[in-house]
Tab-separated table of C-alpha atoms in Angstrom:
chain	number	residue	atom	x	y	z
A	5	MET	CA	-19.362	-71.188	-65.511
A	6	ILE	CA	-18.828	-74.312	-63.416
A	7	TYR	CA	-15.971	-72.635	-61.536
A	8	PHE	CA	-18.227	-69.663	-60.751
A	9	LEU	CA	-21.018	-71.953	-59.466
A	10	GLU	CA	-18.620	-73.947	-57.286
A	11	LEU	CA	-17.126	-70.727	-55.873
A	12	SER	CA	-20.571	-69.256	-55.190
A	13	ASN	CA	-21.742	-72.425	-53.450
A	14	HIS	CA	-18.666	-72.554	-51.244
A	15	LEU	CA	-19.100	-68.892	-50.288
A	16	LEU	CA	-22.721	-69.650	-49.377
A	17	PHE	CA	-21.566	-72.564	-47.239
A	18	ILE	CA	-19.086	-70.282	-45.428
A	19	TYR	CA	-21.814	-67.684	-44.942
A	20	TYR	CA	-24.202	-70.183	-43.347
A	21	LEU	CA	-21.398	-71.618	-41.211
A	22	LEU	CA	-20.396	-68.203	-39.888
A	23	SER	CA	-24.025	-67.216	-39.268
A	24	ASN	CA	-24.790	-70.353	-37.276
A	25	LEU	CA	-21.472	-70.232	-35.380
A	26	GLY	CA	-22.387	-66.691	-34.399
A	27	TYR	CA	-25.692	-67.905	-33.017
A	28	LEU	CA	-23.923	-70.758	-31.190
A	29	VAL	CA	-21.593	-68.261	-29.515
A	30	MET	CA	-24.605	-66.058	-28.614
A	31	LEU	CA	-26.408	-69.091	-27.140
A	32	ILE	CA	-23.470	-69.890	-24.883
A	33	ILE	CA	-23.230	-66.268	-23.779
A	34	ALA	CA	-26.982	-66.077	-23.187
A	35	LEU	CA	-26.986	-69.250	-21.059
A	36	LYS	CA	-24.234	-67.835	-18.875
A	37	THR	CA	-25.915	-64.422	-18.652
A	38	SER	CA	-29.303	-65.950	-17.708
A	39	ALA	CA	-27.695	-67.914	-14.865
A	40	THR	CA	-25.948	-64.786	-13.601
A	41	HIS	CA	-29.184	-62.797	-13.774
A	42	LEU	CA	-31.160	-65.382	-11.863
A	43	ARG	CA	-28.536	-65.476	-9.104
A	44	HIS	CA	-28.606	-61.688	-8.914
A	45	LEU	CA	-32.399	-61.697	-8.564
A	46	GLU	CA	-32.121	-64.102	-5.610
A	47	SER	CA	-29.862	-61.597	-3.854
A	48	VAL	CA	-32.167	-58.629	-4.598
A	49	PRO	CA	-35.755	-59.589	-3.621
A	50	LEU	CA	-38.435	-57.748	-5.529
A	51	GLU	CA	-40.185	-56.817	-2.255
A	52	TRP	CA	-37.034	-54.917	-1.241
A	53	ILE	CA	-37.106	-53.014	-4.519
A	54	LYS	CA	-40.807	-52.223	-4.018
A	55	ARG	CA	-40.182	-50.732	-0.581
A	56	SER	CA	-36.915	-48.986	-1.327
A	57	PRO	CA	-37.018	-45.157	-1.331
A	58	MET	CA	-34.228	-45.220	-3.955
A	59	VAL	CA	-36.549	-46.604	-6.678
A	60	PRO	CA	-37.006	-43.840	-9.293
A	61	PRO	CA	-40.487	-42.932	-10.596
A	62	ILE	CA	-41.537	-44.181	-14.054
A	63	THR	CA	-43.908	-42.689	-16.586
A	64	ILE	CA	-45.617	-45.262	-18.778
A	65	LEU	CA	-46.414	-43.919	-22.255
A	66	VAL	CA	-49.313	-45.613	-24.020
A	67	PRO	CA	-50.028	-44.483	-27.595
A	68	ALA	CA	-53.647	-45.281	-28.452
A	69	HIS	CA	-55.398	-44.935	-31.785
A	70	ASN	CA	-58.954	-46.302	-32.034
A	71	GLU	CA	-58.640	-48.550	-28.953
A	72	GLU	CA	-62.186	-48.114	-27.582
A	73	THR	CA	-62.715	-51.835	-26.996
A	74	SER	CA	-59.658	-52.437	-24.810
A	75	ILE	CA	-58.206	-49.129	-23.605
A	76	CYS	CA	-59.939	-48.959	-20.206
A	77	MET	CA	-58.942	-52.474	-19.179
A	78	ALA	CA	-55.384	-51.829	-20.389
A	79	VAL	CA	-55.140	-48.624	-18.337
A	80	ARG	CA	-56.546	-50.249	-15.210
A	81	ASN	CA	-53.969	-53.019	-15.475
A	82	LEU	CA	-51.111	-50.510	-15.920
A	83	LEU	CA	-52.256	-48.553	-12.888
A	84	ASP	CA	-52.365	-51.822	-10.937
A	85	LEU	CA	-48.741	-52.748	-11.729
A	86	ASP	CA	-46.511	-53.530	-8.801
A	87	TYR	CA	-44.377	-50.383	-8.678
A	88	PRO	CA	-44.094	-47.757	-5.917
A	89	GLU	CA	-44.232	-44.476	-7.911
A	90	LEU	CA	-45.971	-44.565	-11.279
A	91	GLU	CA	-47.484	-42.160	-13.816
A	92	VAL	CA	-49.535	-43.402	-16.797
A	93	ILE	CA	-49.879	-41.117	-19.799
A	94	VAL	CA	-52.270	-42.306	-22.530
A	95	ILE	CA	-51.837	-40.463	-25.817
A	96	ASN	CA	-55.101	-40.395	-27.728
A	97	ASP	CA	-53.610	-40.148	-31.207
A	98	GLY	CA	-56.465	-38.618	-33.167
A	99	SER	CA	-58.817	-41.565	-32.610
A	100	SER	CA	-61.921	-41.495	-34.764
A	101	ASP	CA	-63.830	-43.838	-32.415
A	102	SER	CA	-64.916	-43.298	-28.799
A	103	THR	CA	-61.520	-43.962	-27.171
A	104	LEU	CA	-61.401	-40.555	-25.429
A	105	GLN	CA	-65.111	-40.490	-24.475
A	106	ILE	CA	-64.924	-43.977	-22.894
A	107	MET	CA	-61.904	-42.965	-20.820
A	108	GLN	CA	-63.677	-39.776	-19.739
A	109	ARG	CA	-66.644	-41.866	-18.583
A	110	ASP	CA	-64.695	-44.551	-16.778
A	111	PHE	CA	-61.904	-42.471	-15.233
A	112	GLY	CA	-63.619	-39.173	-14.548
A	113	LEU	CA	-61.324	-37.086	-16.692
A	114	ARG	CA	-61.210	-33.348	-16.208
A	115	SER	CA	-59.445	-30.812	-18.397
A	116	VAL	CA	-56.295	-29.353	-16.851
A	117	ARG	CA	-54.341	-26.203	-17.609
A	118	ALA	CA	-50.817	-27.474	-17.329
A	119	VAL	CA	-47.584	-26.106	-18.776
A	120	TYR	CA	-46.900	-28.244	-21.815
A	121	ILE	CA	-43.422	-27.596	-23.206
A	122	GLN	CA	-42.784	-29.185	-26.588
A	123	GLN	CA	-39.231	-30.362	-25.992
A	124	VAL	CA	-39.457	-32.837	-28.837
A	125	LYS	CA	-41.471	-32.382	-31.987
A	126	SER	CA	-45.015	-33.768	-32.276
A	127	ALA	CA	-48.356	-32.932	-33.870
A	128	PRO	CA	-50.469	-30.255	-32.109
A	129	ILE	CA	-52.083	-31.022	-28.773
A	130	ARG	CA	-55.877	-30.610	-28.451
A	131	GLY	CA	-56.125	-31.002	-24.700
A	132	LEU	CA	-54.702	-32.417	-21.467
A	133	TYR	CA	-56.796	-34.348	-18.949
A	134	ARG	CA	-56.254	-35.874	-15.493
A	135	SER	CA	-58.342	-38.498	-13.794
A	136	ASP	CA	-60.308	-37.581	-10.668
A	137	ILE	CA	-60.417	-41.274	-9.761
A	138	ASP	CA	-56.650	-41.862	-9.984
A	139	ALA	CA	-54.450	-38.769	-10.197
A	140	ARG	CA	-51.613	-40.856	-11.685
A	141	LEU	CA	-53.508	-41.061	-14.970
A	142	VAL	CA	-52.993	-38.321	-17.563
A	143	ILE	CA	-54.509	-38.193	-21.057
A	144	VAL	CA	-52.862	-36.258	-23.881
A	145	ASP	CA	-55.341	-35.679	-26.690
A	146	LYS	CA	-53.565	-34.817	-29.939
A	147	GLU	CA	-54.031	-34.617	-33.649
A	148	SER	CA	-52.788	-37.669	-35.517
A	149	ALA	CA	-49.623	-37.499	-37.548
A	150	GLY	CA	-49.995	-41.079	-38.704
A	151	SER	CA	-47.143	-42.583	-36.666
A	152	LYS	CA	-46.662	-44.187	-33.300
A	153	ALA	CA	-43.394	-42.232	-32.906
A	154	ASP	CA	-45.215	-38.905	-33.036
A	155	ALA	CA	-47.706	-40.059	-30.425
A	156	VAL	CA	-44.937	-41.207	-28.077
A	157	ASN	CA	-43.187	-37.845	-28.509
A	158	ALA	CA	-46.322	-36.027	-27.339
A	159	GLY	CA	-46.375	-38.203	-24.213
A	160	LEU	CA	-42.680	-37.678	-23.712
A	161	ASN	CA	-43.232	-33.931	-23.585
A	162	ALA	CA	-45.786	-34.404	-20.766
A	163	ALA	CA	-43.769	-36.982	-18.761
A	164	THR	CA	-42.591	-35.897	-15.306
A	165	SER	CA	-40.512	-38.960	-14.301
A	166	PRO	CA	-36.786	-39.547	-14.829
A	167	TYR	CA	-37.597	-42.750	-16.714
A	168	VAL	CA	-40.198	-43.494	-19.365
A	169	CYS	CA	-41.567	-46.885	-20.340
A	170	VAL	CA	-43.254	-47.261	-23.722
A	171	VAL	CA	-46.012	-49.894	-23.839
A	172	ASP	CA	-48.447	-50.806	-26.609
A	173	ALA	CA	-52.109	-50.438	-25.665
A	174	ASP	CA	-52.903	-54.021	-26.697
A	175	SER	CA	-50.015	-55.635	-24.796
A	176	VAL	CA	-50.261	-57.368	-21.399
A	177	LEU	CA	-47.574	-56.686	-18.794
A	178	GLU	CA	-47.069	-59.058	-15.902
A	179	ARG	CA	-47.641	-57.329	-12.524
A	180	ASP	CA	-43.991	-57.331	-11.472
A	181	ALA	CA	-42.610	-56.471	-14.908
A	182	LEU	CA	-41.557	-52.928	-13.955
A	183	LEU	CA	-39.828	-54.076	-10.758
A	184	ARG	CA	-37.836	-56.654	-12.763
A	185	ILE	CA	-36.904	-54.389	-15.648
A	186	MET	CA	-35.540	-51.782	-13.235
A	187	VAL	CA	-33.107	-54.193	-11.562
A	188	PRO	CA	-30.157	-53.157	-13.816
A	189	VAL	CA	-30.945	-49.478	-13.292
A	190	LEU	CA	-30.913	-49.874	-9.499
A	191	ALA	CA	-27.702	-51.870	-9.658
A	192	ASP	CA	-25.889	-49.196	-11.703
A	193	PRO	CA	-27.979	-46.021	-11.990
A	194	ASN	CA	-25.118	-43.867	-13.273
A	195	ARG	CA	-24.329	-46.022	-16.294
A	196	VAL	CA	-27.554	-47.862	-17.285
A	197	VAL	CA	-29.534	-45.532	-19.525
A	198	SER	CA	-32.012	-47.953	-21.049
A	199	VAL	CA	-33.355	-51.468	-20.501
A	200	GLY	CA	-35.341	-53.781	-22.757
A	201	GLY	CA	-37.665	-56.512	-21.513
A	202	ILE	CA	-38.665	-59.705	-23.236
A	203	VAL	CA	-41.725	-59.794	-25.448
A	204	ARG	CA	-43.608	-63.096	-25.717
A	205	VAL	CA	-46.442	-64.396	-27.852
A	206	LEU	CA	-49.870	-63.940	-26.324
A	207	ASN	CA	-51.795	-66.002	-28.899
A	208	GLY	CA	-53.198	-69.209	-27.418
A	209	SER	CA	-52.907	-68.143	-23.777
A	210	GLU	CA	-55.868	-67.558	-21.509
A	211	VAL	CA	-56.410	-63.949	-20.409
A	212	GLU	CA	-58.823	-62.907	-17.666
A	213	ALA	CA	-59.611	-59.240	-16.897
A	214	GLY	CA	-56.551	-58.236	-18.883
A	215	ARG	CA	-54.204	-60.506	-16.921
A	216	MET	CA	-52.533	-63.730	-17.910
A	217	ARG	CA	-54.493	-66.621	-16.455
A	218	ARG	CA	-52.776	-69.548	-18.135
A	219	ILE	CA	-49.844	-69.647	-20.549
A	220	ARG	CA	-50.359	-71.980	-23.456
A	221	LEU	CA	-49.021	-72.357	-26.961
A	222	PRO	CA	-51.121	-71.166	-29.876
A	223	ARG	CA	-52.949	-73.708	-31.982
A	224	LYS	CA	-51.950	-72.375	-35.385
A	225	SER	CA	-48.606	-73.514	-36.798
A	226	ILE	CA	-47.753	-70.045	-38.044
A	227	GLU	CA	-48.140	-68.709	-34.501
A	228	VAL	CA	-46.084	-71.504	-32.905
A	229	ILE	CA	-43.159	-70.805	-35.238
A	230	GLN	CA	-43.269	-67.172	-34.184
A	231	VAL	CA	-42.985	-68.294	-30.541
A	232	ILE	CA	-39.681	-69.947	-31.480
A	233	GLU	CA	-38.558	-66.855	-33.388
A	234	TYR	CA	-39.256	-64.639	-30.388
A	235	LEU	CA	-37.447	-66.995	-27.971
A	236	ARG	CA	-34.380	-67.087	-30.219
A	237	ALA	CA	-34.376	-63.349	-30.872
A	238	PHE	CA	-34.794	-62.344	-27.235
A	239	LEU	CA	-33.317	-65.152	-25.106
A	240	ILE	CA	-30.301	-65.641	-27.401
A	241	GLY	CA	-29.821	-62.606	-29.646
A	242	ARG	CA	-30.637	-59.636	-27.480
A	243	GLU	CA	-29.317	-61.168	-24.260
A	244	ALA	CA	-25.959	-61.881	-25.876
A	245	TRP	CA	-25.620	-58.479	-27.622
A	246	ALA	CA	-26.526	-56.704	-24.387
A	247	ARG	CA	-23.760	-58.557	-22.558
A	248	GLY	CA	-21.262	-56.810	-24.847
A	249	ASN	CA	-23.144	-53.486	-24.598
A	250	MET	CA	-24.036	-53.760	-28.280
A	251	LEU	CA	-27.811	-54.091	-28.055
A	252	MET	CA	-29.225	-52.262	-31.065
A	253	ILE	CA	-32.967	-52.693	-30.585
A	254	ILE	CA	-35.346	-52.476	-27.669
A	255	SER	CA	-38.821	-53.574	-28.580
A	256	GLY	CA	-41.373	-50.794	-28.994
A	257	ALA	CA	-43.797	-52.971	-27.048
A	258	PHE	CA	-41.795	-52.788	-23.780
A	259	GLY	CA	-38.683	-50.801	-22.909
A	260	VAL	CA	-37.485	-48.320	-20.285
A	261	PHE	CA	-35.399	-45.229	-21.192
A	262	ARG	CA	-33.870	-42.337	-19.292
A	263	THR	CA	-36.164	-39.448	-20.107
A	264	ASP	CA	-33.522	-36.737	-20.398
A	265	LEU	CA	-31.514	-38.722	-22.933
A	266	VAL	CA	-34.499	-39.475	-25.130
A	267	ARG	CA	-35.284	-35.781	-25.186
A	268	ALA	CA	-31.610	-34.953	-25.831
A	269	VAL	CA	-31.609	-36.938	-29.081
A	270	GLY	CA	-34.872	-35.342	-30.225
A	271	GLY	CA	-37.235	-38.106	-29.121
A	272	TYR	CA	-38.512	-40.646	-31.605
A	273	ARG	CA	-37.961	-39.807	-35.278
A	274	SER	CA	-41.463	-39.576	-36.737
A	275	ALA	CA	-40.311	-40.460	-40.208
A	276	ALA	CA	-38.538	-43.636	-39.025
A	277	ILE	CA	-40.097	-46.868	-40.192
A	278	GLY	CA	-38.682	-48.817	-37.240
A	279	GLU	CA	-38.868	-46.183	-34.538
A	280	ASP	CA	-37.680	-48.480	-31.715
A	281	PHE	CA	-34.513	-49.596	-33.565
A	282	ASP	CA	-33.883	-46.024	-34.756
A	283	LEU	CA	-34.058	-44.573	-31.234
A	284	VAL	CA	-31.517	-47.040	-29.786
A	285	ALA	CA	-29.147	-46.453	-32.708
A	286	ARG	CA	-29.303	-42.710	-32.133
A	287	LEU	CA	-28.792	-43.144	-28.366
A	288	HIS	CA	-25.613	-45.163	-29.079
A	289	ARG	CA	-24.414	-42.474	-31.463
A	290	HIS	CA	-25.109	-39.640	-29.027
A	291	LEU	CA	-23.487	-41.321	-26.029
A	292	LEU	CA	-20.427	-42.504	-27.958
A	293	GLU	CA	-19.870	-39.048	-29.391
A	294	GLN	CA	-20.092	-37.679	-25.844
A	295	ARG	CA	-17.551	-40.343	-24.771
A	296	ALA	CA	-20.034	-41.357	-22.082
A	297	ASP	CA	-19.580	-44.450	-19.878
A	298	TYR	CA	-22.973	-46.084	-20.352
A	299	ARG	CA	-24.804	-49.372	-20.765
A	300	ILE	CA	-27.986	-50.372	-22.621
A	301	GLU	CA	-29.244	-53.546	-20.936
A	302	PHE	CA	-31.681	-56.382	-21.570
A	303	VAL	CA	-33.532	-58.306	-18.888
A	304	PRO	CA	-35.005	-61.648	-19.971
A	305	ASP	CA	-37.723	-62.116	-17.316
A	306	PRO	CA	-39.900	-58.988	-17.100
A	307	VAL	CA	-42.501	-60.164	-19.550
A	308	CYS	CA	-44.724	-58.274	-21.967
A	309	TRP	CA	-47.221	-60.454	-23.799
A	310	THR	CA	-48.308	-59.318	-27.252
A	311	GLU	CA	-50.436	-60.652	-30.047
A	312	VAL	CA	-48.626	-61.733	-33.199
A	313	PRO	CA	-50.051	-62.075	-36.734
A	314	SER	CA	-52.138	-65.225	-37.225
A	315	ASP	CA	-52.410	-65.215	-41.018
A	316	LEU	CA	-49.767	-65.257	-43.709
A	317	ARG	CA	-50.777	-61.964	-45.279
A	318	SER	CA	-50.434	-60.020	-42.010
A	319	LEU	CA	-47.174	-61.743	-41.141
A	320	ALA	CA	-45.777	-60.949	-44.586
A	321	ARG	CA	-46.661	-57.254	-44.130
A	322	GLN	CA	-45.070	-57.197	-40.674
A	323	ARG	CA	-41.793	-58.800	-41.824
A	324	ALA	CA	-41.625	-56.581	-44.895
A	325	ARG	CA	-42.070	-53.544	-42.671
A	326	TRP	CA	-39.352	-54.806	-40.289
A	327	GLN	CA	-36.986	-55.153	-43.237
A	328	LYS	CA	-37.784	-51.627	-44.387
A	329	GLY	CA	-37.103	-50.374	-40.843
A	330	LEU	CA	-33.803	-52.246	-40.828
A	331	VAL	CA	-32.496	-50.736	-44.069
A	332	ASP	CA	-33.767	-47.292	-43.061
A	333	VAL	CA	-31.774	-47.293	-39.807
A	334	LEU	CA	-28.656	-48.953	-41.220
A	335	TRP	CA	-28.502	-46.525	-44.141
A	336	SER	CA	-28.868	-43.513	-41.845
A	337	SER	CA	-26.141	-44.969	-39.576
A	338	ARG	CA	-23.724	-45.912	-42.365
A	339	ASP	CA	-21.250	-43.199	-41.335
A	340	MET	CA	-20.703	-45.084	-38.045
A	341	LEU	CA	-19.264	-48.139	-39.765
A	342	PHE	CA	-15.659	-49.019	-38.850
A	343	ARG	CA	-14.968	-45.646	-37.227
A	344	PRO	CA	-12.970	-45.913	-33.982
A	345	ARG	CA	-15.066	-43.324	-32.127
A	346	TYR	CA	-18.095	-45.664	-32.306
A	347	GLY	CA	-16.243	-48.631	-30.794
A	348	THR	CA	-17.766	-52.094	-31.098
A	349	ILE	CA	-21.075	-50.621	-32.372
A	350	GLY	CA	-19.315	-49.457	-35.539
A	351	SER	CA	-16.857	-52.339	-35.842
A	352	LEU	CA	-19.042	-55.320	-34.911
A	353	ALA	CA	-22.762	-54.712	-34.221
A	354	LEU	CA	-23.566	-52.653	-37.324
A	355	PRO	CA	-21.435	-54.795	-39.760
A	356	TYR	CA	-23.171	-57.873	-38.385
A	357	LEU	CA	-26.608	-56.348	-39.030
A	358	TRP	CA	-25.592	-55.380	-42.567
A	359	LEU	CA	-24.155	-58.816	-43.452
A	360	PHE	CA	-26.355	-61.271	-41.552
A	361	GLU	CA	-29.644	-59.387	-41.339
A	362	LEU	CA	-30.029	-56.806	-44.128
A	363	LEU	CA	-28.250	-58.728	-46.915
A	364	ALA	CA	-29.258	-62.217	-45.717
A	365	PRO	CA	-32.305	-62.640	-47.977
A	366	VAL	CA	-30.327	-61.413	-51.030
A	367	ILE	CA	-27.445	-63.802	-50.301
A	368	GLU	CA	-29.792	-66.692	-49.612
A	369	LEU	CA	-31.744	-66.127	-52.834
A	370	GLY	CA	-28.493	-65.983	-54.813
A	371	GLY	CA	-27.302	-69.159	-53.108
A	372	PHE	CA	-30.437	-71.098	-53.935
A	373	VAL	CA	-30.195	-70.012	-57.585
A	374	THR	CA	-26.585	-71.130	-57.887
A	375	ILE	CA	-27.281	-74.450	-56.188
A	376	ILE	CA	-30.153	-75.172	-58.604
A	377	LEU	CA	-27.958	-74.168	-61.580
A	378	ALA	CA	-25.095	-76.335	-60.311
A	379	ALA	CA	-27.471	-79.293	-60.026
A	380	CYS	CA	-28.747	-78.713	-63.581
A	381	VAL	CA	-25.254	-78.693	-65.099
A	382	GLY	CA	-24.009	-81.607	-62.953
A	383	ALA	CA	-21.607	-79.494	-60.864
A	384	LEU	CA	-23.291	-80.089	-57.506
A	385	SER	CA	-21.297	-82.631	-55.552
A	386	ASP	CA	-22.910	-84.964	-53.011
A	387	SER	CA	-20.397	-83.954	-50.348
A	388	PHE	CA	-21.225	-80.242	-50.735
A	389	LEU	CA	-24.971	-80.957	-50.611
A	390	LEU	CA	-24.473	-82.965	-47.389
A	391	GLN	CA	-22.398	-80.169	-45.806
A	392	PHE	CA	-24.968	-77.567	-46.829
A	393	ILE	CA	-27.788	-79.573	-45.238
A	394	ILE	CA	-25.793	-80.047	-42.054
A	395	PHE	CA	-24.595	-76.498	-41.583
A	396	GLY	CA	-27.442	-74.690	-43.305
A	397	TYR	CA	-30.365	-76.610	-41.856
A	398	ALA	CA	-29.394	-79.062	-39.105
A	399	PHE	CA	-27.089	-76.636	-37.295
A	400	ALA	CA	-29.689	-73.848	-37.432
A	401	THR	CA	-32.342	-76.247	-36.145
A	402	VAL	CA	-30.157	-77.179	-33.182
A	403	ILE	CA	-29.790	-73.471	-32.335
A	404	SER	CA	-33.575	-73.065	-32.322
A	405	ILE	CA	-33.968	-76.125	-30.118
A	406	GLY	CA	-31.323	-74.589	-27.842
A	407	SER	CA	-33.433	-71.462	-27.396
A	408	VAL	CA	-36.472	-73.593	-26.490
A	409	LEU	CA	-34.441	-75.613	-23.982
A	410	GLN	CA	-32.980	-72.441	-22.507
A	411	GLU	CA	-36.538	-71.199	-21.893
A	412	GLU	CA	-37.458	-74.528	-20.272
A	413	LEU	CA	-34.330	-74.720	-18.095
A	414	THR	CA	-34.446	-71.127	-16.864
A	415	TYR	CA	-37.867	-69.412	-16.987
A	416	LYS	CA	-40.220	-72.364	-17.544
A	417	ARG	CA	-43.152	-70.371	-18.824
A	418	TYR	CA	-44.491	-73.340	-20.778
A	419	ASN	CA	-45.060	-75.862	-18.002
A	420	ASP	CA	-47.096	-78.346	-20.041
A	421	TRP	CA	-44.706	-80.970	-21.439
A	422	GLN	CA	-46.886	-81.227	-24.555
A	423	ASP	CA	-46.282	-77.557	-25.302
A	424	VAL	CA	-42.526	-78.005	-24.939
A	425	ALA	CA	-42.629	-81.087	-27.211
A	426	ARG	CA	-44.568	-79.085	-29.831
A	427	LEU	CA	-42.077	-76.250	-29.666
A	428	VAL	CA	-39.182	-78.631	-30.231
A	429	SER	CA	-40.957	-80.363	-33.136
A	430	TYR	CA	-41.671	-77.057	-34.842
A	431	CYS	CA	-37.996	-76.166	-34.695
A	432	PHE	CA	-37.570	-78.631	-37.588
A	433	LEU	CA	-40.068	-76.709	-39.716
A	434	GLU	CA	-38.727	-73.222	-38.986
A	435	HIS	CA	-35.798	-73.432	-41.410
A	436	PHE	CA	-37.737	-75.261	-44.115
A	437	PRO	CA	-40.162	-74.168	-45.476
A	438	TYR	CA	-40.775	-71.168	-43.176
A	439	ARG	CA	-37.330	-69.619	-43.655
A	440	GLN	CA	-37.847	-69.476	-47.431
A	441	LEU	CA	-41.177	-67.668	-47.005
A	442	HIS	CA	-39.468	-65.296	-44.605
A	443	MET	CA	-36.763	-64.648	-47.226
A	444	ILE	CA	-39.416	-63.696	-49.795
A	445	TRP	CA	-41.169	-61.317	-47.391
A	446	ARG	CA	-37.901	-59.603	-46.504
A	447	LEU	CA	-37.015	-59.251	-50.164
A	448	GLN	CA	-40.414	-57.632	-50.729
A	449	GLY	CA	-39.687	-55.194	-47.916
A	450	LEU	CA	-36.311	-54.346	-49.378
A	451	GLY	CA	-37.833	-53.802	-52.804
A	452	GLN	CA	-40.564	-51.590	-51.360
A	453	TYR	CA	-38.003	-49.423	-49.602
A	454	LEU	CA	-35.800	-49.065	-52.699
A	455	ARG	CA	-38.758	-47.848	-54.782
A	456	GLY	CA	-39.894	-45.426	-52.095
A	457	ASP	CA	-42.905	-47.396	-50.833
A	458	LEU	CA	-42.735	-46.555	-47.118
A	459	ALA	CA	-46.441	-46.885	-46.321
A	460	TRP	CA	-47.479	-48.618	-43.119
A	461	ARG	CA	-49.923	-51.445	-43.917
A	462	PRO	CA	-52.217	-52.384	-41.038
A	463	LEU	CA	-52.141	-55.918	-39.680
A	464	LYS	CA	-55.185	-58.063	-39.064
A	465	ARG	CA	-55.585	-58.506	-35.283
A	466	GLN	CA	-57.703	-61.069	-33.489
A	467	ARG	CA	-58.212	-58.619	-30.595
A	468	ILE	CA	-57.870	-61.364	-27.996
A	469	GLN	CA	-60.594	-60.878	-25.418
A	470	SER	CA	-60.373	-61.514	-21.703
A	471	ALA	CA	-62.229	-64.469	-20.351
A	472	GLY	CA	-63.563	-62.248	-17.604
A	473	GLY	CA	-64.297	-59.236	-19.817
């Protein structure tokens, strides 16, 4: 019994050590990548991109379900983005409120008889509309199938541009976000097939007429900790994985894809729980099986601001759903593991996600149980406990502080020193007790998936209002 507890504790120590060393390596890669990206931006002015005839058109796809309070302001801001050739398609996904009627009133919509070819599967279309005020705006009115993926597919069928950008209706894009996210595409249009942008926490900031007026940290502790999570996930995790062309997820709130490739893989899978992760995994599979020379990139500075859960119940639902989406995609991609044809995706990216993401809450729970049992029977040594605290807590805290400092050294979105000091102080709370709560939520999500509970549970939103609206 004692031998088993000691062995289990040492394996847990090795697991934490490898996990944190992995993040340390990713932090170093991300710092180098950010510096390279900033130098590249200096050599390619955004004004040149804006005036260049080589810039490809983009269709923005905006799925909207019961968005009557904010849809018109969101559409105006998208049409006002700094980009030379733009099409905005709003998909009214069976709204039961006045979303469609309000857009008809504000944008002068008229019914159009256009050829609508259903290249990817979606629920039936009820009508197509174009704005008389701004011809770049198209509305697809469809029956609801109960999923964002199905709504995006309907918009994908109507898109006329070589690239599509999926944006949530309640998110806020910075005006130059599209120019910035297209930099990798313009640098290597033959190889870059998709680009993800960074998503940041909107809570706490001041918004005026749908635009960011002042960036501030949220007041609630639960929201501040999510700021740190997002910084670490995007500025460290996704930036590092993209450097090795192993990026497995582009946020559903903001990402650009080559239209023909999304259609080639059948669009978004409507039954997928995590449709954004699922699409990128299927793109990797398709391109690797075609032996294509491609890249899926991440750009850390074209910003999309989005509201995050502000209460524990909503956050628990979100993280449980993320865990269900993770197991859903990893299980459907299990045949890619350790097969030479799938390169580093099958030999490194997917195994990492299995071991350090999907199984992490199970391993952590087992580790805490064995540590408590070892303490009860007197088999927990002081030296092991010290090592566990150093490598399981202190090391992880340093990594979180590193992500905050990377933000401050490179992009400096939080200019108030008090906000930066708060972020650093909250890094010490992220791994205790927040990490243990996060472990419970992920275990709940795993349990729900295993017993077939795949229902989407709505989150409570504050519906942050504009100061000027």
